[in-house]
Amino acid sequence: MTNSEIVDLLELTGRLMELHEYDTFKTRTFSSAAFNLDKSTADLANLPVEELIKLPGVGKSIAQKIREIAETGRLTDLDELLAKTPAGVLDMFRIKGLGVKKIGTLWRELGITDLAALQTACETGEVAKIKGFGKATQDKILVALEFLQEQKGKLRMDKAAMLAGLLHDELKPHFGRVDISGQVRRKAQEVDTVQLLLQTADPVSAMLTLNSLPNLAQHEADSSPFAWRGQREGFDVRVELLLLPPEQMDRQLFIQTAADAHLQQVGAGGIALLQAAYVSTDTSETAIYGRAGLPYIVPEMREDDFAFRWASRHRTDELVTWDDLRGTLHNHSTWSDGKQSVADMAAYARELGLSYFGIADHSQTASYASGLDAERVRAQQAEIDALNAGFGDSFRIFKGIESDILSDGSLDYDPETLATFDYVVASVHQTLTMSLEKATSRLLRAIENPYTTILGHPTGRLLLAREGYPIDHRAIIDACAEHGVTIEINASPYRLDIDWRWIDYCMEQGVMLSINPDAHNLAGLLDMHYGVAVGRKGGLTKNMTFNALTLSEMNIFLQKRRKRIHDNS
């Protein structure tokens, strides 16, 4: 059992205890333990009770529960709660902004036990009549339900890649060649079909082999003699396995990777790209583009005609790569809600070959994330000075902060405190329900603040979980251009925000983009791979990537910016 799996079980137990109106103290014991252990780096599954009780929020009772989870993979308390909770009520936990108490009220007062019944109750106005709800809450629930319905059967980029890799490894022993294709190869940020190509000269035997594998469940009505369609156990997403003879593998890898809108483009050869793929005797991808009279496009960009417009102004080798990144600027530590110390995070950044690490812990208003007040800012910066003294000239920790953008658009500290940072990432975390006008004006004021260096996750979206607040992207990007503010590509696969479709406009306006992992632990630094993928999808070049600047270039940039602020103050 991983730490996250243990924490999830404890958290769910606490929430269900609250739902069933158990003793408040006992409920809080589970919730508090889950909250504290979420930040722990200890190997919970392998610690004895006497070591577990030394951890914050863990008493003897919770320690014994953790041992039960580690040894059996289950928790008796949770099993008993689940047995008396309708599965549809659990689904209601997925609705953003709908707390446990309100879910309990809906269940007990209206008898709602699934999402369909909840939608009907909202549409008929029954929810609005309940004390403590009202029409505004009812409308928000309807919007959330619509969003959940749209996201059903989809996976985020990271989960889809994991599933594709799992399938690849399970199928490789049975087939001469297995290729990951489709949306996963194209680096789609949300995936509704995980597709692989399987090389076989005998599709009948191949189909029998697939149906003999224990983790695959075929949807016979959706399948055909040359296409197995169904699901892989444990994943709520469509799986498509295409059975192809050896001579068709390269051609179909190209065709299946590209979106239809991309394949319909006609080049100087006078034929569409799809037709070129079928008539080209050389089935390599470069040859297919050449046959159509079109420039070669990398797999990530094969969405529509944008890639060809981009190619008229750029070369493929200009696209940013992982190796181009020289540092990372949006990261958290144990000073706020991260799981590792500044020293450990910086050390891992060095292991990855980076030459600078920027810490941007949460600011004081983010009390839920242990945000830093001015006194703790000074203490953290003293620690960073001591660490930097041991690095020499080859590596540096930059002093940053992720400052909350307050409801009026101001930043979270006074100018004197803001002036102590090397840079500021300005982000919205609270009061997310806003009109386009309110959200845009809030961000514009933050961008106009001379201390804002990077605009963090501009829409606040959480992919497949929460739709971002609406903003006027052009107005925001234009303002960033005017004030010299960089825009973040938040590389967490939960966010991938700013959306890749706005990257080209950013570059046109001269706005640099920073591929920031928003890392809360060591592994989180690797999320920059996802940021690179969506950066390339949007045509991001190395020379417009902020954290592709060398250490020397970054030092000069930040020093000039601080001097300009000082001179204008």
Coordinates of C-alpha atoms in Angstrom, one line a residue:
M1 CA 0.0 0.0 0.0
T2 CA 1.3 3.4 -0.9
N3 CA 1.0 6.4 1.4
S4 CA -1.6 8.0 -0.8
E5 CA -3.7 4.8 -0.8
I6 CA -3.6 4.7 3.0
V7 CA -4.4 8.4 3.3
D8 CA -7.3 8.0 0.8
L9 CA -8.9 5.2 2.9
L10 CA -8.5 7.2 6.1
E11 CA -10.0 10.3 4.5
L12 CA -12.9 8.4 3.0
T13 CA -13.6 6.8 6.4
G14 CA -13.7 10.2 8.1
R15 CA -16.0 11.6 5.4
L16 CA -18.4 8.7 5.7
M17 CA -18.4 8.9 9.4
E18 CA -19.4 12.6 9.1
L19 CA -22.1 11.6 6.6
H20 CA -23.6 9.1 9.0
E21 CA -23.3 11.6 11.8
Y22 CA -20.9 9.6 14.0
D23 CA -19.3 11.2 17.1
T24 CA -17.5 14.4 16.0
F25 CA -14.3 13.7 17.9
K26 CA -13.9 10.2 16.4
T27 CA -14.7 11.6 12.9
R28 CA -12.1 14.3 13.4
T29 CA -9.5 11.8 14.4
F30 CA -9.6 10.2 11.0
S31 CA -9.8 13.4 9.1
S32 CA -6.9 15.0 11.0
A33 CA -4.8 11.9 10.5
A34 CA -5.4 12.0 6.8
F35 CA -4.6 15.7 6.6
N36 CA -1.3 15.3 8.4
L37 CA -0.2 12.1 6.8
D38 CA -0.8 13.5 3.3
K39 CA 2.4 15.5 3.9
S40 CA 4.4 12.7 5.4
T41 CA 7.4 11.2 3.7
A42 CA 7.6 8.2 6.1
D43 CA 6.9 4.8 4.6
L44 CA 3.6 4.3 6.4
A45 CA 3.0 0.7 5.3
N46 CA 6.2 -0.5 6.9
L47 CA 6.2 1.4 10.2
P48 CA 5.2 -0.4 13.4
V49 CA 2.6 1.1 15.7
E50 CA 5.2 2.5 18.1
E51 CA 6.8 4.5 15.2
L52 CA 3.5 5.5 13.7
I53 CA 2.3 7.2 16.9
K54 CA 5.3 9.6 16.7
L55 CA 3.8 11.1 13.5
P56 CA 1.7 14.3 13.7
G57 CA -2.0 13.5 14.0
V58 CA -1.6 9.8 14.7
G59 CA -2.7 8.3 18.0
K60 CA -2.6 4.6 18.9
S61 CA -6.0 3.9 17.5
I62 CA -5.2 5.4 14.1
A63 CA -1.8 3.7 14.1
Q64 CA -3.6 0.3 14.5
K65 CA -5.9 1.2 11.6
I66 CA -2.9 2.0 9.4
R67 CA -1.4 -1.4 10.3
E68 CA -4.7 -3.1 9.4
I69 CA -4.7 -1.3 6.0
A70 CA -1.1 -2.1 5.3
E71 CA -1.5 -5.8 6.2
T72 CA -4.9 -6.5 4.6
G73 CA -5.5 -3.8 2.1
R74 CA -8.8 -3.0 3.8
L75 CA -10.2 -1.2 6.8
T76 CA -13.1 -2.9 8.7
D77 CA -14.5 0.5 9.8
L78 CA -14.7 1.6 6.2
D79 CA -16.2 -1.6 5.0
E80 CA -19.0 -1.3 7.5
L81 CA -19.6 2.3 6.4
L82 CA -19.6 1.5 2.7
A83 CA -22.1 -1.4 3.3
K84 CA -24.7 1.1 4.5
T85 CA -24.0 3.9 2.0
P86 CA -25.6 3.8 -1.5
A87 CA -22.9 3.9 -4.2
G88 CA -24.6 6.9 -5.8
V89 CA -24.2 8.9 -2.6
L90 CA -20.5 8.3 -2.9
D91 CA -20.6 9.7 -6.4
M92 CA -22.0 12.9 -5.0
F93 CA -18.6 13.5 -3.3
R94 CA -17.3 14.3 -6.7
I95 CA -19.4 17.4 -7.0
K96 CA -17.2 20.4 -6.3
G97 CA -18.5 22.7 -3.6
L98 CA -21.0 20.1 -2.2
G99 CA -19.8 19.3 1.3
V100 CA -20.5 16.1 3.3
K101 CA -23.2 17.8 5.4
K102 CA -25.2 19.0 2.4
I103 CA -24.9 15.5 0.8
G104 CA -26.3 14.0 3.9
T105 CA -29.2 16.5 3.9
L106 CA -30.0 15.6 0.3
W107 CA -29.9 11.9 1.0
R108 CA -32.0 12.1 4.2
E109 CA -34.5 14.8 3.3
L110 CA -35.1 14.1 -0.4
G111 CA -34.0 10.4 -0.5
I112 CA -31.5 11.2 -3.3
T113 CA -29.1 8.2 -3.8
D114 CA -27.6 8.9 -7.2
L115 CA -26.6 11.6 -9.5
A116 CA -29.5 11.2 -11.8
A117 CA -32.0 11.7 -9.0
L118 CA -30.0 14.7 -7.9
Q119 CA -30.2 16.2 -11.3
T120 CA -34.0 15.6 -11.5
A121 CA -34.4 17.2 -8.0
C122 CA -32.5 20.3 -9.2
E123 CA -34.4 20.6 -12.4
T124 CA -37.7 20.4 -10.6
G125 CA -36.6 23.0 -8.0
E126 CA -36.8 20.6 -5.0
V127 CA -33.2 21.3 -4.0
A128 CA -33.7 25.0 -3.8
K129 CA -36.5 24.5 -1.3
I130 CA -34.2 22.9 1.3
K131 CA -33.1 25.1 4.1
G132 CA -29.5 26.2 3.6
F133 CA -29.5 25.5 -0.2
G134 CA -31.5 28.0 -2.3
K135 CA -31.5 28.6 -6.0
A136 CA -27.9 29.7 -6.3
T137 CA -26.6 26.4 -4.8
Q138 CA -29.1 24.4 -6.9
D139 CA -27.8 26.1 -10.1
K140 CA -24.2 25.4 -9.1
I141 CA -25.0 21.7 -8.6
L142 CA -26.6 21.5 -12.1
V143 CA -23.5 23.1 -13.7
A144 CA -21.2 20.7 -11.8
L145 CA -23.4 17.7 -12.8
E146 CA -23.2 18.8 -16.5
F147 CA -19.4 19.1 -16.2
L148 CA -19.1 15.6 -14.7
Q149 CA -21.3 14.1 -17.4
E150 CA -19.1 15.6 -20.1
Q151 CA -15.9 14.2 -18.4
K152 CA -17.3 10.7 -17.9
G153 CA -15.2 7.9 -19.4
K154 CA -12.1 10.2 -19.8
L155 CA -8.6 10.0 -18.2
R156 CA -6.0 12.8 -17.7
M157 CA -2.9 12.6 -19.7
D158 CA -0.8 11.0 -17.0
K159 CA -3.3 8.3 -16.2
A160 CA -3.9 7.5 -19.9
A161 CA -0.1 7.2 -20.5
M162 CA 0.1 4.9 -17.5
L163 CA -2.7 2.7 -18.8
A164 CA -1.2 2.7 -22.3
G165 CA 2.2 1.6 -20.9
L166 CA 0.5 -1.1 -18.8
L167 CA -1.3 -2.5 -21.8
H168 CA 1.8 -2.3 -23.9
D169 CA 3.7 -4.4 -21.4
E170 CA 0.9 -6.9 -21.0
L171 CA 0.4 -7.3 -24.8
K172 CA 4.1 -7.3 -25.9
P173 CA 4.7 -11.0 -25.1
H174 CA 1.8 -12.0 -27.4
F175 CA 2.5 -9.9 -30.4
G176 CA 5.6 -9.2 -32.5
R177 CA 5.1 -5.4 -32.4
V178 CA 2.9 -3.2 -30.2
D179 CA 2.6 0.6 -30.7
I180 CA 0.9 3.2 -28.6
S181 CA -1.1 5.5 -30.9
G182 CA -4.1 7.8 -31.0
Q183 CA -4.7 10.4 -28.4
V184 CA -2.0 9.1 -26.0
R185 CA 0.7 9.4 -28.6
R186 CA -0.7 12.8 -29.6
K187 CA -0.4 13.9 -25.9
A188 CA -4.0 14.9 -25.5
Q189 CA -4.6 16.4 -22.1
E190 CA -7.8 14.4 -21.7
V191 CA -8.2 11.0 -23.3
D192 CA -11.4 9.1 -24.0
T193 CA -9.9 6.2 -26.0
V194 CA -6.6 4.5 -25.2
Q195 CA -5.5 3.0 -28.5
L196 CA -2.7 0.5 -29.4
L197 CA -1.8 -1.2 -32.7
L198 CA -1.0 -4.9 -32.6
Q199 CA 1.0 -6.6 -35.4
T200 CA -0.5 -9.9 -36.4
A201 CA -0.9 -12.1 -39.5
D202 CA -3.7 -14.0 -37.9
P203 CA -6.4 -11.7 -36.5
V204 CA -8.7 -14.6 -35.5
S205 CA -6.0 -16.1 -33.2
A206 CA -5.1 -12.6 -32.0
M207 CA -8.7 -12.0 -31.0
L208 CA -8.8 -15.3 -29.1
T209 CA -5.6 -14.3 -27.3
L210 CA -7.0 -10.9 -26.3
N211 CA -10.1 -12.5 -24.9
S212 CA -8.1 -15.0 -22.9
L213 CA -6.2 -12.2 -21.0
P214 CA -7.6 -11.8 -17.5
N215 CA -7.8 -8.0 -17.2
L216 CA -9.5 -7.3 -20.5
A217 CA -13.3 -7.1 -21.0
Q218 CA -14.5 -6.9 -24.6
H219 CA -17.5 -4.9 -25.7
E220 CA -18.5 -7.3 -28.5
A221 CA -21.1 -5.0 -30.1
D222 CA -18.4 -2.3 -30.6
S223 CA -15.7 -4.6 -31.8
S224 CA -15.0 -6.0 -35.3
P225 CA -12.8 -8.8 -36.7
F226 CA -9.8 -6.4 -36.9
A227 CA -10.6 -4.1 -33.9
W228 CA -10.9 -5.2 -30.2
R229 CA -12.8 -2.7 -28.2
G230 CA -13.6 -2.8 -24.5
Q231 CA -12.1 -1.9 -21.2
R232 CA -9.1 -2.8 -19.0
E233 CA -10.1 -3.8 -15.5
G234 CA -9.7 -0.8 -13.1
F235 CA -10.1 1.9 -15.7
D236 CA -13.3 3.7 -16.8
V237 CA -12.1 4.5 -20.3
R238 CA -12.5 2.9 -23.7
V239 CA -9.6 0.7 -25.0
E240 CA -9.2 0.1 -28.7
L241 CA -6.7 -2.5 -30.0
L242 CA -6.3 -2.6 -33.8
L243 CA -5.1 -5.8 -35.4
L244 CA -2.8 -5.1 -38.4
P245 CA -0.5 -7.0 -40.7
P246 CA 3.2 -6.1 -40.6
E247 CA 3.1 -4.0 -43.7
Q248 CA 0.3 -1.7 -42.4
M249 CA 1.8 -0.9 -39.0
D250 CA 3.8 2.2 -39.9
R251 CA 1.0 3.6 -42.1
Q252 CA -1.6 3.1 -39.5
L253 CA 0.5 4.4 -36.7
F254 CA 0.6 7.7 -38.7
I255 CA -3.1 7.7 -39.5
Q256 CA -4.3 6.7 -36.1
T257 CA -2.1 9.3 -34.3
A258 CA -3.4 12.3 -36.2
A259 CA -6.8 13.9 -35.6
D260 CA -9.2 13.9 -38.6
A261 CA -8.9 17.7 -39.1
H262 CA -5.1 17.3 -39.5
L263 CA -5.5 14.4 -42.0
Q264 CA -7.8 16.5 -44.2
Q265 CA -5.2 19.2 -44.9
V266 CA -4.1 19.4 -48.6
G267 CA -0.6 20.4 -49.4
A268 CA 1.4 21.4 -52.5
G269 CA 1.1 17.8 -53.8
G270 CA -2.6 18.5 -54.4
I271 CA -3.8 15.6 -52.2
A272 CA -5.0 15.4 -48.6
L273 CA -2.6 14.1 -46.0
L274 CA -4.8 11.0 -45.4
Q275 CA -4.8 10.2 -49.1
A276 CA -1.0 10.6 -49.2
A277 CA -0.7 8.1 -46.3
Y278 CA -2.5 5.5 -48.4
V279 CA -0.7 6.1 -51.8
S280 CA 2.8 6.6 -50.5
T281 CA 5.0 3.6 -51.1
D282 CA 7.3 4.8 -48.4
T283 CA 5.2 4.6 -45.2
S284 CA 7.6 6.5 -42.9
E285 CA 6.0 9.6 -41.5
T286 CA 8.4 12.0 -43.1
A287 CA 7.7 10.5 -46.5
I288 CA 4.0 10.7 -46.1
Y289 CA 4.2 14.5 -45.3
G290 CA 6.5 14.8 -48.3
R291 CA 4.1 13.0 -50.6
A292 CA 1.4 15.5 -49.6
G293 CA 3.8 18.4 -50.1
L294 CA 3.5 19.4 -46.5
P295 CA 6.2 20.0 -43.8
Y296 CA 6.8 17.3 -41.2
I297 CA 4.7 17.8 -38.0
V298 CA 5.6 16.2 -34.7
P299 CA 3.0 13.8 -33.2
E300 CA 2.0 16.2 -30.4
M301 CA 0.9 18.9 -32.9
R302 CA -1.2 16.7 -35.2
E303 CA -4.6 18.2 -34.2
D304 CA -5.7 20.5 -37.1
D305 CA -4.3 23.0 -39.5
F306 CA -2.7 25.1 -36.8
A307 CA 0.5 23.1 -37.0
F308 CA 1.0 24.0 -40.7
R309 CA 0.4 27.7 -40.0
W310 CA 3.0 27.4 -37.2
A311 CA 5.4 25.6 -39.6
S312 CA 5.3 28.5 -42.0
R313 CA 7.1 30.6 -39.3
H314 CA 9.1 28.0 -37.4
R315 CA 11.2 24.9 -37.7
T316 CA 10.5 21.7 -35.8
D317 CA 13.8 21.8 -34.1
E318 CA 12.8 25.1 -32.4
L319 CA 10.2 23.3 -30.3
V320 CA 11.1 23.1 -26.6
T321 CA 12.3 19.7 -25.2
W322 CA 13.0 18.4 -21.7
D323 CA 16.7 18.9 -22.3
D324 CA 16.2 22.6 -22.9
L325 CA 14.9 23.2 -19.4
R326 CA 17.5 24.8 -17.1
G327 CA 15.5 25.2 -13.9
T328 CA 12.2 25.1 -12.3
L329 CA 10.4 28.0 -10.6
H330 CA 7.0 26.9 -9.0
N331 CA 7.6 24.4 -6.3
H332 CA 6.5 23.9 -2.7
S333 CA 8.2 22.6 0.4
T334 CA 7.4 21.6 4.0
W335 CA 7.4 25.3 4.8
S336 CA 3.8 25.3 3.4
D337 CA 2.0 22.2 2.0
G338 CA 4.9 20.3 0.3
K339 CA 6.2 17.0 1.5
Q340 CA 10.0 17.6 1.2
S341 CA 12.3 20.2 2.6
V342 CA 13.8 23.0 0.4
A343 CA 17.2 21.3 0.7
D344 CA 15.8 17.9 -0.5
M345 CA 13.8 19.5 -3.4
A346 CA 16.8 21.5 -4.5
A347 CA 19.1 18.4 -4.3
Y348 CA 16.7 16.4 -6.5
A349 CA 16.6 19.3 -9.0
R350 CA 20.4 19.1 -9.2
E351 CA 20.2 15.3 -9.8
L352 CA 17.9 16.1 -12.7
G353 CA 20.6 18.2 -14.3
L354 CA 18.9 21.6 -13.5
S355 CA 21.0 24.6 -12.6
Y356 CA 18.4 26.5 -10.5
F357 CA 15.5 25.7 -8.3
G358 CA 12.8 28.2 -7.3
I359 CA 10.8 27.8 -4.2
A360 CA 7.3 29.3 -4.3
D361 CA 5.5 28.3 -1.2
H362 CA 2.0 29.5 -0.4
S363 CA 1.5 33.0 0.9
Q364 CA -0.1 34.0 4.2
T365 CA -3.8 34.1 3.2
A366 CA -3.5 30.4 2.2
S367 CA -3.9 29.2 5.8
Y368 CA -5.3 25.9 4.5
A369 CA -1.8 25.2 3.0
S370 CA 0.2 26.6 5.9
G371 CA 1.0 29.8 4.0
L372 CA 4.0 31.9 5.2
D373 CA 3.5 35.1 7.1
A374 CA 6.2 37.8 6.8
E375 CA 8.2 36.4 9.8
R376 CA 8.3 32.8 8.3
V377 CA 9.2 34.3 4.9
R378 CA 12.3 35.9 6.5
A379 CA 13.2 32.6 8.2
Q380 CA 12.8 30.6 5.0
Q381 CA 15.0 33.1 3.1
A382 CA 17.7 32.8 5.8
E383 CA 17.7 29.0 5.2
I384 CA 18.0 29.5 1.5
D385 CA 20.9 31.9 2.0
A386 CA 22.7 29.3 4.0
L387 CA 22.0 26.6 1.4
N388 CA 23.2 28.8 -1.5
A389 CA 26.4 29.5 0.3
G390 CA 27.4 25.8 -0.2
F391 CA 26.5 25.6 -3.9
G392 CA 29.2 27.8 -5.6
D393 CA 28.4 29.2 -9.0
S394 CA 26.9 26.1 -10.7
F395 CA 23.5 26.0 -8.8
R396 CA 21.2 28.4 -7.0
I397 CA 18.0 28.4 -5.1
F398 CA 15.8 31.4 -6.0
K399 CA 13.6 33.0 -3.4
G400 CA 10.1 33.0 -4.7
I401 CA 6.5 32.9 -3.4
E402 CA 3.2 31.8 -4.8
S403 CA 1.2 34.9 -3.7
D404 CA -2.5 34.5 -3.6
I405 CA -4.3 37.0 -5.8
L406 CA -6.9 38.4 -3.4
S407 CA -10.5 39.0 -4.4
D408 CA -9.7 42.6 -5.4
G409 CA -6.7 41.6 -7.5
S410 CA -4.1 42.7 -5.0
L411 CA -1.2 40.5 -3.9
D412 CA -0.9 38.9 -0.5
Y413 CA 1.9 41.0 1.1
D414 CA 2.9 44.6 1.6
P415 CA 5.5 46.0 -0.9
E416 CA 8.3 45.7 1.7
T417 CA 7.8 41.9 1.9
L418 CA 7.3 41.5 -1.8
A419 CA 10.5 43.3 -2.5
T420 CA 12.5 40.5 -0.6
F421 CA 11.6 37.9 -3.2
D422 CA 13.6 37.2 -6.3
Y423 CA 10.3 36.6 -8.1
V424 CA 6.6 36.3 -7.4
V425 CA 4.1 33.7 -8.9
A426 CA 0.7 35.3 -8.6
S427 CA -2.2 32.8 -8.5
V428 CA -5.9 32.6 -7.6
H429 CA -6.8 30.0 -5.1
Q430 CA -10.0 31.2 -3.4
T431 CA -13.3 32.7 -4.4
L432 CA -13.3 30.8 -7.7
T433 CA -16.9 31.4 -8.7
M434 CA -16.6 34.6 -10.9
S435 CA -18.0 36.1 -14.0
L436 CA -15.7 36.6 -17.0
E437 CA -15.6 40.4 -16.2
K438 CA -14.8 39.8 -12.5
A439 CA -12.1 37.2 -13.1
T440 CA -10.5 39.2 -15.9
S441 CA -10.3 42.4 -13.9
R442 CA -9.0 40.5 -10.9
L443 CA -6.1 39.0 -13.0
L444 CA -5.5 42.3 -14.8
R445 CA -4.9 44.1 -11.5
A446 CA -2.5 41.4 -10.3
I447 CA -0.6 41.6 -13.7
E448 CA -0.3 45.4 -13.3
N449 CA 1.4 44.9 -9.9
P450 CA 5.1 45.5 -10.5
Y451 CA 6.1 42.6 -8.3
T452 CA 4.2 39.9 -10.3
T453 CA 6.8 38.0 -12.3
I454 CA 4.7 35.0 -13.4
L455 CA 0.9 34.5 -13.7
G456 CA 0.2 31.1 -12.2
H457 CA -2.4 28.7 -13.6
P458 CA -4.5 31.4 -15.1
T459 CA -7.9 29.8 -15.1
G460 CA -7.7 27.7 -12.0
R461 CA -9.1 24.6 -13.7
L462 CA -8.6 21.0 -12.5
L463 CA -8.9 18.7 -15.5
L464 CA -11.9 16.3 -15.3
A465 CA -12.7 17.7 -11.9
R466 CA -13.4 21.5 -12.0
E467 CA -13.9 23.8 -14.9
G468 CA -11.8 26.9 -14.8
Y469 CA -13.3 30.3 -14.2
P470 CA -13.9 32.2 -17.5
I471 CA -11.3 34.8 -18.5
D472 CA -10.7 37.0 -21.5
H473 CA -7.5 35.3 -22.6
R474 CA -6.5 37.9 -25.2
A475 CA -6.9 40.8 -22.6
I476 CA -4.8 38.8 -20.1
I477 CA -2.1 37.9 -22.5
D478 CA -2.0 41.5 -23.9
A479 CA -1.6 42.8 -20.4
C480 CA 1.2 40.4 -19.6
A481 CA 3.0 41.6 -22.8
E482 CA 2.6 45.2 -21.7
H483 CA 3.9 44.6 -18.1
G484 CA 6.6 42.0 -18.9
V485 CA 4.8 39.2 -17.0
T486 CA 5.5 35.6 -17.9
I487 CA 2.6 33.1 -18.1
E488 CA 2.8 29.7 -16.5
I489 CA 2.1 26.4 -18.2
N490 CA 1.3 24.6 -14.9
A491 CA 2.7 21.2 -15.7
S492 CA 0.7 19.3 -13.2
P493 CA -1.4 16.9 -15.2
Y494 CA -4.3 18.0 -13.0
R495 CA -4.1 21.5 -14.4
L496 CA -2.0 22.0 -17.7
D497 CA -3.0 25.6 -17.4
I498 CA -2.7 27.9 -19.5
D499 CA -4.3 25.8 -22.2
W500 CA -2.1 24.9 -25.1
R501 CA -4.4 26.6 -27.6
W502 CA -3.2 30.0 -26.3
I503 CA 0.5 29.4 -26.4
D504 CA 0.9 30.6 -30.0
Y505 CA -0.9 33.9 -29.2
C506 CA 1.4 34.4 -26.2
M507 CA 4.4 34.0 -28.4
E508 CA 3.0 36.4 -31.0
Q509 CA 2.6 39.0 -28.3
G510 CA 6.1 38.4 -27.0
V511 CA 5.0 36.8 -23.7
M512 CA 7.3 34.1 -22.4
L513 CA 5.9 30.9 -20.9
S514 CA 7.3 29.1 -17.9
I515 CA 6.9 25.3 -17.6
N516 CA 6.3 25.0 -13.9
P517 CA 5.7 21.7 -12.2
D518 CA 3.9 23.1 -9.1
A519 CA 5.8 20.3 -7.4
H520 CA 4.9 19.4 -3.8
N521 CA 7.3 16.4 -3.6
L522 CA 10.3 15.1 -5.5
A523 CA 8.3 13.1 -8.0
G524 CA 6.3 16.3 -8.8
L525 CA 9.3 17.8 -10.4
L526 CA 9.0 15.2 -13.2
D527 CA 5.6 16.7 -14.1
M528 CA 7.6 19.1 -16.3
H529 CA 7.5 16.3 -18.9
Y530 CA 3.7 16.9 -19.2
G531 CA 4.3 20.6 -19.4
V532 CA 6.8 20.1 -22.2
A533 CA 4.3 17.9 -24.0
V534 CA 1.5 20.5 -24.0
G535 CA 4.1 23.2 -24.7
R536 CA 5.1 21.4 -27.9
K537 CA 1.5 20.8 -28.8
G538 CA 0.9 24.5 -28.7
G539 CA 4.1 25.3 -30.7
L540 CA 6.2 26.5 -27.7
T541 CA 9.8 27.3 -28.8
K542 CA 12.9 27.1 -26.6
N543 CA 13.6 30.8 -27.0
M544 CA 10.1 31.7 -25.6
T545 CA 10.4 29.3 -22.6
F546 CA 11.2 31.2 -19.5
N547 CA 12.9 28.4 -17.6
A548 CA 15.0 27.5 -20.6
L549 CA 17.1 30.6 -19.6
T550 CA 20.5 29.6 -18.2
L551 CA 21.3 30.4 -14.6
S552 CA 23.3 33.4 -15.7
E553 CA 20.5 34.7 -17.9
M554 CA 17.9 34.1 -15.2
N555 CA 20.0 36.0 -12.7
I556 CA 20.4 38.9 -15.0
F557 CA 16.7 38.9 -15.8
L558 CA 15.6 38.9 -12.2
Q559 CA 18.1 41.5 -11.2
K560 CA 17.1 43.9 -13.9
R561 CA 13.4 43.4 -13.0
R562 CA 14.1 44.2 -9.3
K563 CA 16.1 47.3 -10.3
R564 CA 13.3 48.5 -12.5
I565 CA 10.8 48.1 -9.6
H566 CA 13.2 50.0 -7.3
D567 CA 13.8 52.8 -9.7
N568 CA 10.0 53.2 -10.3
S569 CA 9.1 53.1 -6.6

